[in-house]
Amino acid sequence: MPICREIIEDASAWTAASLRERDWLIELTAEQAAELHAATAAVADRELTDLDRADFPLPLTGSLLADLVRELEFGRGFAVVRGIPVAGLAEPALERLFVGLGVHLGQITAQTRSGEILNHVRDVGADSTARGYTSKYGLPFHTDGTDLLALLCVTPAVEGGRSSVSSAVSVHNRVLRERPELLGLLYKEYLYDKRGAQAEGESPFYANQIFGYFDGKLACRYYNRGRVESAQEVSGIRLSDAERAALDAFEEFAASPELRLDVDLRAGDLMLIDNNVALHSRTEFTDSAEQRRHLMRLAINPREQRVFPDGFAKYREGYPVTAR
């Protein structure tokens, strides 16, 4: 298994200080917003799973999205597109708008074992062990399974709910500089608890390494520390002191002010994160009776994507559909 033991200095190795807002924030023009609105209205009677690029033509915005995907997958790894026209749209129209955007970004994958391709991110009273899009609790730095995560902000929180991103490549650089004895431990597999989501006969946990180095490019997958901790109970395999130290260092560097970029999403902001390159987190949030935080979420693989060996990036192709 190859391990990168050199400092990486390309566009993916950014820090909070090295980025300017104009590097990652793209504001749609009024004409582009109108194009999205018209495309949404034209598919009012279509099922989400039936939409493709031909159904949702974007002659003005489509090329911007295509260029952006290449930058996400092979460059900086995150961006925010501001000005998506969400105001005044009912939820079914919001869903079609978002999926219409999503099919221009790549192949949308299932996010649940029942085959749902779109998740609503809002507090439904779930506890802190449930999937993060169902609760108000903060989420530490992590990645998702597919290459791209798309989050569309419909309504921000009254308080909290701040999103943060951190370059996994810069985390790797800091481990190499400051804790080189731990680097190899971040290339090994760790066990993750499925927390009862497995199909009948499946193992209750799965394994995935955090860093991989393929064709001269670093890639990352770090799903959830809580699931690593609880996997010890279901597997009977305990973390060693050295493994725990490696995970602690990884999380400490990701959350450090030097690396972390905080973003307060507005209504109509589309945050795009490439899980190969960037980690993301969220602070706990508070709703009111009048204003409830609401984002929508898609898991996407770009049509031009990196090639990984089998076994890296569990659920990269989405969740296997085992129930309807």
Short mmCIF file of N, CA and C in Angstrom, two decimals, residues 6 28 119 131 136 169 193 257 271 286 318:
data_model
loop_
_atom_site.label_atom_id
_atom_site.label_comp_id
_atom_site.label_asym_id
_atom_site.label_seq_id
_atom_site.Cartn_x
_atom_site.Cartn_y
_atom_site.Cartn_z
N GLU A 6 5.63 12.88 1.19
CA GLU A 6 6.09 14.21 0.78
C GLU A 6 4.98 15.22 1.02
N LEU A 28 -24.51 33.45 -8.87
CA LEU A 28 -25.25 33.34 -10.12
C LEU A 28 -25.75 34.71 -10.57
N ASN A 119 -32.25 13.67 0.51
CA ASN A 119 -32.56 13.75 1.94
C ASN A 119 -32.80 15.20 2.33
N ARG A 131 -28.45 9.25 11.97
CA ARG A 131 -27.76 9.92 10.86
C ARG A 131 -27.92 11.42 11.00
N LYS A 136 -30.45 17.91 15.38
CA LYS A 136 -29.91 19.27 15.56
C LYS A 136 -28.47 19.28 16.05
N VAL A 169 -6.07 17.19 2.60
CA VAL A 169 -4.68 17.18 2.13
C VAL A 169 -3.81 17.98 3.09
N ASP A 193 -19.35 1.05 12.72
CA ASP A 193 -20.60 0.41 13.12
C ASP A 193 -21.72 0.81 12.15
N PRO A 257 -8.06 26.20 13.83
CA PRO A 257 -8.36 27.46 13.15
C PRO A 257 -7.47 27.71 11.94
N MET A 271 -23.76 24.42 -1.35
CA MET A 271 -22.40 24.05 -0.96
C MET A 271 -22.06 22.71 -1.60
N THR A 286 -30.23 25.74 16.64
CA THR A 286 -31.49 25.97 17.33
C THR A 286 -32.52 26.47 16.33
N GLY A 318 -22.99 4.70 -3.58
CA GLY A 318 -24.27 4.85 -2.90
C GLY A 318 -24.61 3.61 -2.09
#
